[in-house]
Tab-separated table of C-alpha atoms and ligand atoms in Angstrom:
chain	number	residue	atom	x	y	z
A	1016	UNK	CA	-6.261	40.238	23.629
A	1017	UNK	CA	-6.039	36.604	25.265
A	1018	UNK	CA	-5.500	34.203	22.842
A	1019	UNK	CA	-8.272	31.379	22.582
A	1020	UNK	CA	-6.807	27.627	22.870
A	1021	UNK	CA	-8.534	24.623	21.847
A	1022	UNK	CA	-7.197	21.192	22.022
A	1023	UNK	CA	-7.226	19.219	19.174
A	1024	UNK	CA	-6.881	15.014	18.596
A	1025	UNK	CA	-3.799	14.712	16.734
A	1026	UNK	CA	-5.226	11.159	15.054
A	1027	UNK	CA	-8.553	12.248	13.938
A	1028	UNK	CA	-8.731	16.323	14.323
A	1029	UNK	CA	-11.646	16.201	17.024
A	1030	UNK	CA	-11.800	19.670	19.010
A	1031	UNK	CA	-12.181	19.843	22.592
A	1032	UNK	CA	-12.564	22.868	24.850
A	1033	UNK	CA	-10.434	21.147	27.884
A	1034	UNK	CA	-7.828	18.475	27.997
A	1035	UNK	CA	-8.935	14.844	27.744
A	1036	UNK	CA	-6.849	11.560	28.245
A	1037	UNK	CA	-8.471	10.034	25.779
A	1038	UNK	CA	-10.209	11.575	22.594
A	1039	UNK	CA	-14.009	11.353	22.940
A	1040	UNK	CA	-14.216	10.741	18.821
A	1041	UNK	CA	-11.530	7.977	17.873
A	1042	UNK	CA	-10.759	6.573	21.753
A	1043	UNK	CA	-7.152	6.876	21.085
A	1044	UNK	CA	-5.141	8.005	24.349
A	1045	UNK	CA	-3.084	11.077	24.662
A	1046	UNK	CA	-3.379	12.372	21.330
A	1047	UNK	CA	-5.130	15.464	22.433
A	1048	UNK	CA	-2.788	18.828	21.886
A	1049	UNK	CA	-3.232	22.329	22.813
A	1050	UNK	CA	-3.460	24.641	19.831
A	1051	UNK	CA	-4.238	28.169	19.312
A	1052	UNK	CA	-7.548	28.580	17.852
A	1053	UNK	CA	-6.835	30.471	14.332
A	1054	UNK	CA	-9.199	32.111	12.457
A	1055	UNK	CA	-8.392	31.512	8.846
A	1056	UNK	CA	-9.941	33.479	6.393
A	1057	UNK	CA	-10.571	32.018	3.200
A	1058	UNK	CA	-8.680	33.227	0.224
A	1059	UNK	CA	-10.756	33.518	-3.126
A	1060	UNK	CA	-7.892	33.155	-5.318
A	1061	UNK	CA	-9.543	31.175	-8.016
A	1062	UNK	CA	-11.270	32.909	-10.693
A	1063	UNK	CA	-14.879	32.813	-10.219
A	1064	UNK	CA	-16.469	30.434	-12.354
A	1065	UNK	CA	-19.882	30.606	-14.280
A	1066	UNK	CA	-22.298	27.916	-14.830
A	1067	UNK	CA	-21.808	26.047	-18.340
A	1068	UNK	CA	-24.362	24.176	-20.207
A	1069	UNK	CA	-23.266	20.623	-19.964
A	1070	UNK	CA	-23.062	19.915	-23.722
A	1071	UNK	CA	-20.581	22.833	-24.176
A	1072	UNK	CA	-18.064	21.347	-21.767
A	1073	UNK	CA	-15.376	20.398	-23.618
A	1074	UNK	CA	-14.384	16.654	-23.323
A	1075	UNK	CA	-12.601	15.914	-19.976
A	1076	UNK	CA	-9.552	14.350	-21.204
A	1077	UNK	CA	-7.289	14.839	-18.373
A	1078	UNK	CA	-3.675	15.103	-19.430
A	1079	UNK	CA	-1.092	13.164	-17.830
A	1080	UNK	CA	2.599	12.778	-17.177
A	1081	UNK	CA	4.165	9.506	-17.202
A	1082	UNK	CA	7.437	8.580	-15.267
A	1083	UNK	CA	9.725	5.597	-16.416
A	1084	UNK	CA	8.840	3.375	-13.928
A	1085	UNK	CA	5.837	1.750	-15.488
A	1086	UNK	CA	4.741	0.086	-12.351
A	1087	UNK	CA	3.868	3.575	-10.524
A	1088	UNK	CA	2.228	5.130	-13.644
A	1089	UNK	CA	-0.021	1.833	-13.314
A	1090	UNK	CA	-0.646	2.713	-9.379
A	1091	UNK	CA	-1.442	6.319	-10.580
A	1092	UNK	CA	-4.239	5.033	-13.096
A	1093	UNK	CA	-1.792	5.776	-16.163
A	1094	UNK	CA	0.555	8.356	-14.791
A	1095	UNK	CA	0.434	11.622	-12.805
A	1096	UNK	CA	-2.377	14.003	-13.798
A	1097	UNK	CA	-1.308	17.204	-14.480
A	1098	UNK	CA	-2.532	19.525	-11.655
A	1099	UNK	CA	-3.235	16.696	-9.250
A	1100	UNK	CA	-2.266	16.477	-5.497
A	1101	UNK	CA	-0.801	12.967	-4.723
A	1102	UNK	CA	-0.129	12.150	-0.794
A	1103	UNK	CA	2.478	9.437	0.028
A	1104	UNK	CA	2.330	8.087	3.186
A	1105	UNK	CA	4.191	6.041	4.846
A	1106	UNK	CA	6.564	4.795	7.847
A	1107	UNK	CA	9.864	6.525	8.603
A	1108	UNK	CA	12.481	5.197	6.398
A	1109	UNK	CA	10.763	3.214	4.153
A	1110	UNK	CA	11.974	4.781	1.021
A	1111	UNK	CA	9.292	7.571	0.316
A	1112	UNK	CA	12.244	10.210	-0.200
A	1113	UNK	CA	14.008	7.795	-2.274
A	1114	UNK	CA	10.928	7.029	-4.366
A	1115	UNK	CA	10.452	10.756	-4.917
A	1116	UNK	CA	13.884	11.554	-5.698
A	1117	UNK	CA	13.810	8.912	-8.484
A	1118	UNK	CA	10.922	9.961	-9.860
A	1119	UNK	CA	11.575	13.607	-9.737
A	1120	UNK	CA	14.987	12.922	-11.700
A	1121	UNK	CA	12.857	10.790	-14.275
A	1122	UNK	CA	10.450	13.858	-15.120
A	1123	UNK	CA	13.422	16.178	-15.323
A	1124	UNK	CA	15.102	13.730	-17.914
A	1125	UNK	CA	12.126	13.899	-19.809
A	1126	UNK	CA	12.335	17.992	-19.744
A	1127	UNK	CA	9.584	18.863	-17.217
A	1128	UNK	CA	11.071	21.251	-14.372
A	1129	UNK	CA	10.575	19.651	-11.157
A	1130	UNK	CA	11.017	21.509	-7.744
A	1131	UNK	CA	11.956	19.261	-4.981
A	1132	UNK	CA	11.705	20.539	-1.271
A	1133	UNK	CA	12.860	19.173	1.472
A	1134	UNK	CA	12.207	20.122	5.176
A	1135	UNK	CA	14.198	17.350	6.485
A	1136	UNK	CA	17.645	17.019	4.666
A	1137	UNK	CA	20.520	19.590	3.517
A	1138	UNK	CA	20.889	20.248	-0.352
A	1139	UNK	CA	24.020	17.943	0.242
A	1140	UNK	CA	22.405	15.180	1.999
A	1141	UNK	CA	20.004	15.199	-1.164
A	1142	UNK	CA	22.432	15.342	-3.405
A	1143	UNK	CA	24.276	12.206	-1.982
A	1144	UNK	CA	21.230	10.176	-2.420
A	1145	UNK	CA	21.046	11.513	-5.967
A	1146	UNK	CA	24.617	10.364	-6.509
A	1147	UNK	CA	23.402	7.042	-5.445
A	1148	UNK	CA	20.572	6.674	-7.507
A	1149	UNK	CA	22.494	7.589	-10.523
A	1150	UNK	CA	20.639	10.864	-11.214
A	1151	UNK	CA	21.506	12.388	-14.524
A	1152	UNK	CA	21.286	16.153	-15.160
A	1153	UNK	CA	18.041	17.543	-15.802
A	1154	UNK	CA	15.848	20.539	-14.950
A	1155	UNK	CA	15.380	19.425	-11.192
A	1156	UNK	CA	15.802	22.039	-8.657
A	1157	UNK	CA	16.352	21.497	-5.302
A	1158	UNK	CA	15.009	23.794	-2.055
A	1159	UNK	CA	15.799	22.988	1.526
A	1160	UNK	CA	13.259	25.359	3.542
A	1161	UNK	CA	10.665	24.618	5.862
A	1162	UNK	CA	8.542	28.011	5.848
A	1163	UNK	CA	5.717	27.179	3.824
A	1164	UNK	CA	4.980	30.643	2.513
A	1165	UNK	CA	8.585	31.021	1.100
A	1166	UNK	CA	8.237	27.897	-0.423
A	1167	UNK	CA	5.065	28.680	-2.100
A	1168	UNK	CA	6.713	32.107	-3.082
A	1169	UNK	CA	9.866	30.228	-4.594
A	1170	UNK	CA	7.455	27.863	-6.480
A	1171	UNK	CA	5.563	30.456	-7.871
A	1172	UNK	CA	8.724	32.065	-9.012
A	1173	UNK	CA	10.366	28.947	-10.567
A	1174	UNK	CA	6.652	27.522	-11.726
A	1175	UNK	CA	7.812	24.013	-12.234
A	1176	UNK	CA	5.808	21.328	-13.642
A	1177	UNK	CA	6.197	19.085	-10.744
A	1178	UNK	CA	6.130	19.732	-6.983
A	1179	UNK	CA	7.422	17.729	-4.301
A	1180	UNK	CA	7.294	18.551	-0.530
A	1181	UNK	CA	9.196	16.373	1.809
A	1182	UNK	CA	7.747	16.187	4.563
A	1183	UNK	CA	4.398	17.337	5.195
A	1184	UNK	CA	5.221	17.540	8.845
A	1185	UNK	CA	8.440	19.497	8.870
A	1186	UNK	CA	7.013	22.425	6.759
A	1187	UNK	CA	5.063	25.006	8.720
A	1188	UNK	CA	2.747	28.055	7.971
A	1189	UNK	CA	3.638	31.359	9.661
A	1190	UNK	CA	0.024	32.048	9.524
A	1191	UNK	CA	-0.677	29.820	12.515
A	1192	UNK	CA	1.449	29.363	15.863
A	1193	UNK	CA	1.136	25.887	16.299
A	1194	UNK	CA	4.368	23.980	15.679
A	1195	UNK	CA	5.178	21.919	12.876
A	1196	UNK	CA	3.291	18.550	12.476
A	1197	UNK	CA	0.302	19.511	14.366
A	1198	UNK	CA	-2.985	18.725	12.387
A	1199	UNK	CA	-3.886	22.378	12.149
A	1200	UNK	CA	-0.287	22.995	10.634
A	1201	UNK	CA	-0.488	19.657	8.473
A	1202	UNK	CA	-3.858	20.773	7.123
A	1203	UNK	CA	-2.947	24.196	6.263
A	1204	UNK	CA	0.333	23.042	4.286
A	1205	UNK	CA	-1.885	20.638	2.594
A	1206	UNK	CA	-4.365	23.342	1.641
A	1207	UNK	CA	-1.937	25.851	0.594
A	1208	UNK	CA	-0.106	23.186	-1.714
A	1209	UNK	CA	-3.512	22.014	-3.143
A	1210	UNK	CA	-4.232	25.610	-4.445
A	1211	UNK	CA	-0.720	26.338	-5.318
A	1212	UNK	CA	-1.320	23.233	-7.502
A	1213	UNK	CA	-4.756	23.597	-8.854
A	1214	UNK	CA	-4.195	27.335	-9.497
A	1215	UNK	CA	-0.932	26.700	-11.753
A	1216	UNK	CA	-1.919	23.331	-13.343
A	1217	UNK	CA	1.281	21.869	-11.297
A	1218	UNK	CA	1.159	18.201	-10.498
A	1219	UNK	CA	2.205	17.979	-6.558
A	1220	UNK	CA	3.507	15.133	-4.287
A	1221	UNK	CA	3.248	15.624	-0.620
A	1222	UNK	CA	5.258	13.424	1.588
A	1223	UNK	CA	3.741	12.263	5.042
A	1224	UNK	CA	5.156	9.921	7.532
A	1225	UNK	CA	2.816	7.840	9.410
A	1226	UNK	CA	4.001	5.449	12.447
A	1227	UNK	CA	2.818	1.851	12.955
A	1228	UNK	CA	0.316	2.602	15.850
A	1229	UNK	CA	-1.777	4.641	13.142
A	1230	UNK	CA	-0.500	8.211	12.050
A	1231	UNK	CA	1.453	10.745	14.092
A	1232	UNK	CA	-0.501	14.286	13.390
A	1233	UNK	CA	-2.359	12.051	10.922
A	1234	UNK	CA	-1.800	12.440	7.118
A	1235	UNK	CA	-5.073	10.141	7.296
A	1236	UNK	CA	-6.763	13.732	8.073
A	1237	UNK	CA	-5.680	14.808	4.719
A	1238	UNK	CA	-6.929	12.146	2.587
A	1239	UNK	CA	-10.252	13.970	1.750
A	1240	UNK	CA	-8.124	16.758	0.720
A	1241	UNK	CA	-5.993	15.783	-2.105
A	1242	UNK	CA	-6.636	13.525	-5.259
A	1243	UNK	CA	-4.759	10.602	-4.864
A	1244	UNK	CA	-3.340	8.533	-1.586
A	1245	UNK	CA	-0.778	6.259	-1.873
A	1246	UNK	CA	0.503	4.194	1.023
A	1247	UNK	CA	4.178	2.722	0.891
A	1248	UNK	CA	4.740	-0.152	3.040
A	1249	UNK	CA	6.721	-3.371	3.827
A	1250	UNK	CA	8.617	-5.130	6.299
A	1251	UNK	CA	11.790	-3.641	7.541
A	1252	UNK	CA	13.461	-7.015	7.316
A	1253	UNK	CA	12.855	-7.570	3.880
A	1254	UNK	CA	13.877	-5.780	0.650
A	1255	UNK	CA	10.559	-5.723	-1.117
A	1256	UNK	CA	8.136	-2.529	-0.817
A	1257	UNK	CA	4.733	-2.279	-1.766
A	1258	UNK	CA	2.865	0.938	-3.006
A	1259	UNK	CA	-0.740	0.969	-3.101
A	1260	UNK	CA	-3.406	3.355	-4.050
A	1261	UNK	CA	-6.077	4.127	-1.304
A	1262	UNK	CA	-7.835	6.741	-3.194
A	1263	UNK	CA	-7.633	7.711	-6.721
A	1264	UNK	CA	-9.847	10.486	-8.218
A	1265	UNK	CA	-8.477	9.550	-11.614
A	1266	UNK	CA	-8.026	6.065	-11.752
A	1267	UNK	CA	-8.586	2.298	-9.913
A	1268	UNK	CA	-8.033	2.014	-6.173
A	1269	UNK	CA	-6.541	-1.482	-4.536
A	1270	UNK	CA	-3.713	-1.507	-7.760
A	1271	UNK	CA	-0.451	-1.953	-6.199
A	1272	UNK	CA	3.297	-2.200	-7.148
A	1273	UNK	CA	6.150	-4.003	-5.670
A	1274	UNK	CA	9.432	-2.695	-5.528
A	1275	UNK	CA	12.999	-3.837	-4.409
A	1276	UNK	CA	14.969	-1.711	-2.516
A	1277	UNK	CA	18.785	-2.174	-3.353
A	1278	UNK	CA	22.010	-0.342	-3.627
A	1279	UNK	CA	20.761	1.863	-6.459
A	1280	UNK	CA	17.362	2.758	-5.001
A	1281	UNK	CA	14.141	1.175	-5.980
A	1282	UNK	CA	13.499	-1.405	-8.771
A	1283	UNK	CA	10.153	-1.884	-9.728
A	1284	UNK	CA	9.311	-5.732	-10.002
A	1285	UNK	CA	7.747	-6.576	-12.990
A	1286	UNK	CA	6.879	-10.318	-12.169
A	1287	UNK	CA	6.437	-10.533	-8.502
A	1288	UNK	CA	5.300	-14.213	-8.421
A	1289	UNK	CA	8.762	-14.910	-9.562
A	1290	UNK	CA	10.265	-12.714	-6.995
A	1291	UNK	CA	8.089	-14.428	-4.186
A	1292	UNK	CA	8.691	-17.896	-5.331
A	1293	UNK	CA	12.313	-17.747	-6.065
A	1294	UNK	CA	13.562	-19.446	-2.914
A	1295	UNK	CA	10.893	-22.028	-2.456
A	1296	UNK	CA	12.000	-25.116	-1.442
A	1297	UNK	CA	10.918	-27.951	-3.962
A	1298	UNK	CA	9.518	-31.279	-2.457
A	1299	UNK	CA	9.545	-29.983	1.035
A	1300	UNK	CA	6.843	-30.812	3.660
A	1301	UNK	CA	4.638	-28.100	4.578
A	1302	UNK	CA	4.742	-25.932	1.593
A	1303	UNK	CA	1.996	-25.005	-0.614
A	1304	UNK	CA	1.969	-22.325	-3.748
A	1305	UNK	CA	-1.217	-20.469	-4.184
A	1306	UNK	CA	-2.808	-18.276	-6.542
A	1307	UNK	CA	-3.733	-15.341	-4.812
A	1308	UNK	CA	-4.644	-11.717	-6.175
A	1309	UNK	CA	-3.278	-8.513	-4.951
A	1310	UNK	CA	-5.223	-5.146	-6.243
A	1311	UNK	CA	-5.989	-6.058	-9.770
A	1312	UNK	CA	-3.122	-8.159	-10.137
A	1313	UNK	CA	-2.789	-12.393	-9.534
A	1314	UNK	CA	0.205	-13.161	-7.365
A	1315	UNK	CA	1.671	-16.591	-6.795
A	1316	UNK	CA	2.785	-17.060	-3.160
A	1317	UNK	CA	4.271	-19.655	-1.040
A	1318	UNK	CA	2.522	-20.907	2.324
A	1319	UNK	CA	4.504	-22.661	4.990
A	1320	UNK	CA	3.156	-24.575	7.857
A	1321	UNK	CA	5.079	-26.022	10.789
A	1322	UNK	CA	3.378	-28.521	13.180
A	1323	UNK	CA	5.770	-29.414	16.200
A	1324	UNK	CA	4.780	-30.794	19.528
A	1325	UNK	CA	4.406	-28.478	22.418
A	1326	UNK	CA	7.141	-28.602	24.975
A	1327	UNK	CA	6.690	-28.634	28.675
A	1328	UNK	CA	2.817	-29.027	28.464
A	1329	UNK	CA	2.337	-25.469	28.168
A	1330	UNK	CA	-0.252	-23.829	25.855
A	1331	UNK	CA	0.281	-24.920	22.354
A	1332	UNK	CA	1.118	-21.719	20.043
A	1333	UNK	CA	-0.714	-20.885	17.112
A	1334	UNK	CA	1.550	-18.298	15.464
A	1335	UNK	CA	0.717	-16.769	12.041
A	1336	UNK	CA	2.640	-14.292	9.776
A	1337	UNK	CA	1.251	-12.863	6.885
A	1338	UNK	CA	-2.165	-14.460	7.373
A	1339	UNK	CA	-5.216	-13.253	9.237
A	1340	UNK	CA	-4.955	-14.998	12.870
A	1341	UNK	CA	-8.494	-15.686	13.212
A	1342	UNK	CA	-8.953	-17.088	9.775
A	1343	UNK	CA	-6.274	-19.503	10.424
A	1344	UNK	CA	-7.467	-20.495	13.650
A	1345	UNK	CA	-10.741	-21.238	11.850
A	1346	UNK	CA	-9.037	-23.329	9.247
A	1347	UNK	CA	-7.339	-25.459	11.902
A	1348	UNK	CA	-10.458	-26.481	13.491
A	1349	UNK	CA	-11.753	-27.496	10.130
A	1350	UNK	CA	-9.006	-29.804	9.953
A	1351	UNK	CA	-9.102	-31.157	13.250
A	1352	UNK	CA	-13.086	-31.430	13.135
A	1353	UNK	CA	-13.328	-32.718	9.209
A	1354	UNK	CA	-10.369	-34.613	8.967
A	1355	UNK	CA	-9.846	-36.043	12.373
A	1356	UNK	CA	-6.468	-34.676	13.346
A	1357	UNK	CA	-5.863	-33.422	17.004
A	1358	UNK	CA	-3.842	-30.569	17.232
A	1359	UNK	CA	-3.812	-30.824	21.473
A	1360	UNK	CA	-0.368	-30.615	22.379
A	1361	UNK	CA	1.075	-29.448	19.222
A	1362	UNK	CA	2.752	-26.193	18.177
A	1363	UNK	CA	1.334	-24.925	14.700
A	1364	UNK	CA	3.009	-21.843	12.917
A	1365	UNK	CA	1.981	-20.525	9.542
A	1366	UNK	CA	3.916	-18.121	7.377
A	1367	UNK	CA	3.852	-16.601	4.163
A	1368	UNK	CA	7.229	-16.499	2.493
A	1369	UNK	CA	8.644	-13.317	1.793
A	1370	UNK	CA	6.741	-11.297	3.935
A	1371	UNK	CA	3.791	-11.152	1.722
A	1372	UNK	CA	0.320	-10.498	3.391
A	1373	UNK	CA	-2.919	-12.658	2.075
A	1374	UNK	CA	-5.666	-11.076	3.424
A	1375	UNK	CA	-8.669	-12.952	0.500
A	1376	UNK	CA	-10.242	-16.374	1.334
A	1377	UNK	CA	-8.564	-17.556	-1.569
A	1378	UNK	CA	-5.701	-18.679	0.330
A	1379	UNK	CA	-7.810	-21.018	2.520
A	1380	UNK	CA	-7.038	-24.594	0.658
A	1381	UNK	CA	-3.437	-23.447	0.517
A	1382	UNK	CA	-3.173	-23.063	4.475
A	1383	UNK	CA	-5.156	-26.355	5.044
A	1384	UNK	CA	-2.819	-28.259	2.463
A	1385	UNK	CA	0.188	-26.746	4.107
A	1386	UNK	CA	-0.950	-27.992	7.346
A	1387	UNK	CA	-1.806	-31.527	6.106
A	1388	UNK	CA	1.126	-32.062	4.166
A	1389	UNK	CA	3.285	-30.997	7.150
A	1390	UNK	CA	1.050	-34.064	9.212
A	1391	UNK	CA	1.407	-36.511	6.822
A	1392	UNK	CA	5.236	-35.584	6.042
A	1393	UNK	CA	4.474	-35.716	2.535
A	1394	UNK	CA	5.717	-32.931	-0.033
A	1395	UNK	CA	3.033	-31.484	-2.581
A	1396	UNK	CA	3.978	-32.067	-5.876
A	1397	UNK	CA	5.936	-29.304	-7.272
A	1398	UNK	CA	4.022	-28.617	-10.292
A	1399	UNK	CA	0.417	-27.832	-8.326
A	1400	UNK	CA	-0.813	-24.790	-7.417
A	1401	UNK	CA	-4.037	-24.105	-5.633
A	1402	UNK	CA	-6.542	-21.706	-4.980
A	1403	UNK	CA	-10.071	-21.391	-3.009
A	1404	UNK	CA	-12.226	-20.699	0.070
A	1405	UNK	CA	-12.758	-23.097	2.569
A	1406	UNK	CA	-16.110	-23.279	4.774
A	1407	UNK	CA	-16.802	-24.397	7.974
A	1408	UNK	CA	-17.995	-27.654	6.766
A	1409	UNK	CA	-15.263	-28.180	4.679
A	1410	UNK	CA	-16.756	-27.352	1.500
A	1411	UNK	CA	-14.561	-25.497	-1.205
A	1412	UNK	CA	-16.528	-22.095	-2.287
A	1413	UNK	CA	-15.527	-20.348	-5.484
A	1414	UNK	CA	-13.442	-17.112	-5.416
A	1415	UNK	CA	-13.270	-14.269	-7.684
A	1416	UNK	CA	-10.829	-13.611	-10.700
A	1417	UNK	CA	-10.366	-17.875	-11.311
A	1418	UNK	CA	-8.788	-16.875	-14.815
A	1419	UNK	CA	-6.438	-14.249	-13.999
A	1420	UNK	CA	-5.204	-16.989	-11.301
A	1421	UNK	CA	-4.787	-19.702	-13.455
A	1422	UNK	CA	-2.825	-17.686	-16.388
A	1423	UNK	CA	-0.697	-16.535	-13.860
A	1424	UNK	CA	0.246	-20.124	-12.537
A	1425	UNK	CA	0.567	-21.017	-16.292
A	1426	UNK	CA	3.079	-18.356	-16.845
A	1427	UNK	CA	5.040	-19.414	-13.951
A	1428	UNK	CA	5.030	-22.837	-15.347
A	1429	UNK	CA	2.690	-25.122	-12.966
A	1430	UNK	CA	1.082	-27.689	-14.779
A	1431	UNK	CA	-1.862	-28.737	-12.543
A	1432	UNK	CA	-4.266	-26.373	-10.295
A	1433	UNK	CA	-6.552	-27.338	-7.806
A	1434	UNK	CA	-9.475	-25.253	-7.603
A	1435	UNK	CA	-13.311	-24.904	-6.316
A	1436	UNK	CA	-15.700	-26.883	-9.069
A	1437	UNK	CA	-18.110	-23.798	-8.878
A	1438	UNK	CA	-15.078	-22.155	-10.499
A	1439	UNK	CA	-14.276	-24.515	-12.829
A	1440	UNK	CA	-18.192	-25.219	-14.291
A	1441	UNK	CA	-18.283	-21.615	-15.284
A	1442	UNK	CA	-15.384	-20.990	-17.124
A	1443	UNK	CA	-15.154	-20.785	-20.625
A	1444	UNK	CA	-13.347	-23.988	-22.301
A	1445	UNK	CA	-11.756	-21.710	-24.865
A	1446	UNK	CA	-10.305	-19.017	-22.320
A	1447	UNK	CA	-8.390	-21.717	-20.313
A	1448	UNK	CA	-4.648	-21.790	-20.872
A	1449	UNK	CA	-3.048	-25.279	-21.604
A	1450	UNK	CA	-3.129	-26.411	-17.996
A	1451	UNK	CA	-4.479	-29.452	-15.951
A	1452	UNK	CA	-7.207	-28.144	-13.747
A	1453	UNK	CA	-8.857	-30.385	-11.187
A	1454	UNK	CA	-12.134	-29.020	-9.622
A	1455	UNK	CA	-13.194	-30.109	-5.852
A	1456	UNK	CA	-16.071	-29.637	-3.867
A	1457	UNK	CA	-14.401	-30.392	-0.435
A	1458	UNK	CA	-11.150	-30.418	1.370
A	1459	UNK	CA	-11.333	-34.162	1.284
A	1460	UNK	CA	-11.477	-34.443	-2.612
A	1461	UNK	CA	-8.548	-32.133	-2.783
A	1462	UNK	CA	-6.591	-34.245	-0.252
A	1463	UNK	CA	-7.233	-37.559	-2.389
A	1464	UNK	CA	-6.046	-35.846	-5.603
A	1465	UNK	CA	-2.755	-34.804	-3.912
A	1466	UNK	CA	-1.715	-37.339	-1.297
B	383	LIG	P1	14.059	7.013	2.510
B	383	LIG	O1	13.801	7.282	1.327
B	383	LIG	O2	15.353	8.115	3.341
B	383	LIG	O3	12.963	6.625	3.440
B	383	LIG	P2	11.729	7.758	4.151
B	383	LIG	O4	11.981	9.292	3.001
B	383	LIG	O5	10.653	7.040	4.000
B	383	LIG	O6	12.105	8.280	5.419
B	383	LIG	O7	15.087	5.599	2.388
B	383	LIG	C1	15.613	5.455	3.378
B	383	LIG	C2	16.094	3.814	3.521
B	383	LIG	O8	16.381	3.401	2.410
B	383	LIG	C3	17.370	3.977	4.274
B	383	LIG	O9	17.445	2.969	5.196
B	383	LIG	C4	18.676	3.404	2.972
B	383	LIG	C5	17.773	2.918	2.032
B	383	LIG	N1	18.452	3.190	0.931
B	383	LIG	C6	18.717	2.040	-0.018
B	383	LIG	O10	18.752	0.565	0.313
B	383	LIG	N2	19.225	2.407	-1.390
B	383	LIG	C7	19.615	3.335	-1.584
B	383	LIG	O11	19.723	3.273	-2.878
B	383	LIG	C8	18.846	4.130	-1.083
B	383	LIG	C9	18.944	5.957	-1.412
B	383	LIG	C10	18.172	4.034	0.079
B	384	LIG	MG1	12.737	10.645	3.893
């Protein structure tokens, strides 16, 4: 019998009977790969369930196990829920294997039985990494294997409490004939691990590689199948890494934890503000500290601006790192129009120090002050921190969570805060820490206070 084949987009999972250069669904180029169409029969391995009366259902208190890394527990919503399936995605080399080996060692130390399966590295390679991380003895089992059915069989036999699969792209099911890493394989792997997890109440972690361009045989297509999706990201040239929750059935999303990659593996940074400000130049022009929010956590960051004359009458450059380019252009237009500067013939560079990304409007006022500080050649007073959204007519608009921002700035030793008047008038006096607050309605007022 002739096997039927179909073309599947590796980015979004779209099926097409014939090859296409560009996916009709997601518009990506060269993502369709021929795969054999399989008839996977559903397995009814769960015990059949009966309807239950609402009041007879026991209170849903999910049991969790905690890692020693408090920051990771927080991102997970207070530890790993027993029997949950967590997907950790990130670019190759970012530190996924390192993080999960550390976590595995941690669990094993607490007496949990852990199975760490690698389809990428040999046992010796993993052991070398473990030595580097200072892993101690415990109930940690390693398995180097790429066949999914064998992996599941071993896992069933060992019956661990925690199961790690590194990575989903290197493992294949012999039920399917397509190669490892294709959409159908990746889905089948996730599916089988999901069922294994739920059947035995095992907390499982799946590692998935993601490339900058999006997703190579997309872990994205798995997001709906798993309980928790974490993304591990960072700049290659910086030591810091951010772990974010994108989806969490058992906790809040948009939580994040910051780690530093060092010689002994990943170390959680419990005071990120200090980390991002530690090399701040004091009394330098063009540098402003803003109170921003990342996930649910306030964070102080330094915005830097540099304005310099364009050489050779070329087009002036507008470069931004760590800020939205369009938003920055808009803020520069506001400075020109409302404050009477002209940037014709000037190159402008904007940067957030430490490789951090500020993606909320509360950073606007900081950007404007940094640019003006540079233009006037006057430094910001070192004890001032700012936040506020700037509108097109130069008005300063309120932002969310002002109190959290103030408290963070206070705890980092800042004495004066410039903030939106609208936020100031809504704050309860008794909640405010001992810090000098200056509410402003527009950018001119802010400049008068500072310069
Ligand atoms: P790894 O966990 O292998 O990345 P991934 O699994 O996401 O592909 O981490 C790879 C990088 O981390 C590698 O460049 C080496 C570095 N590293 C350290 O800096 N310190 C360490 O202790 C370890 C184990 C790795
Ligand atoms: Mg790895």
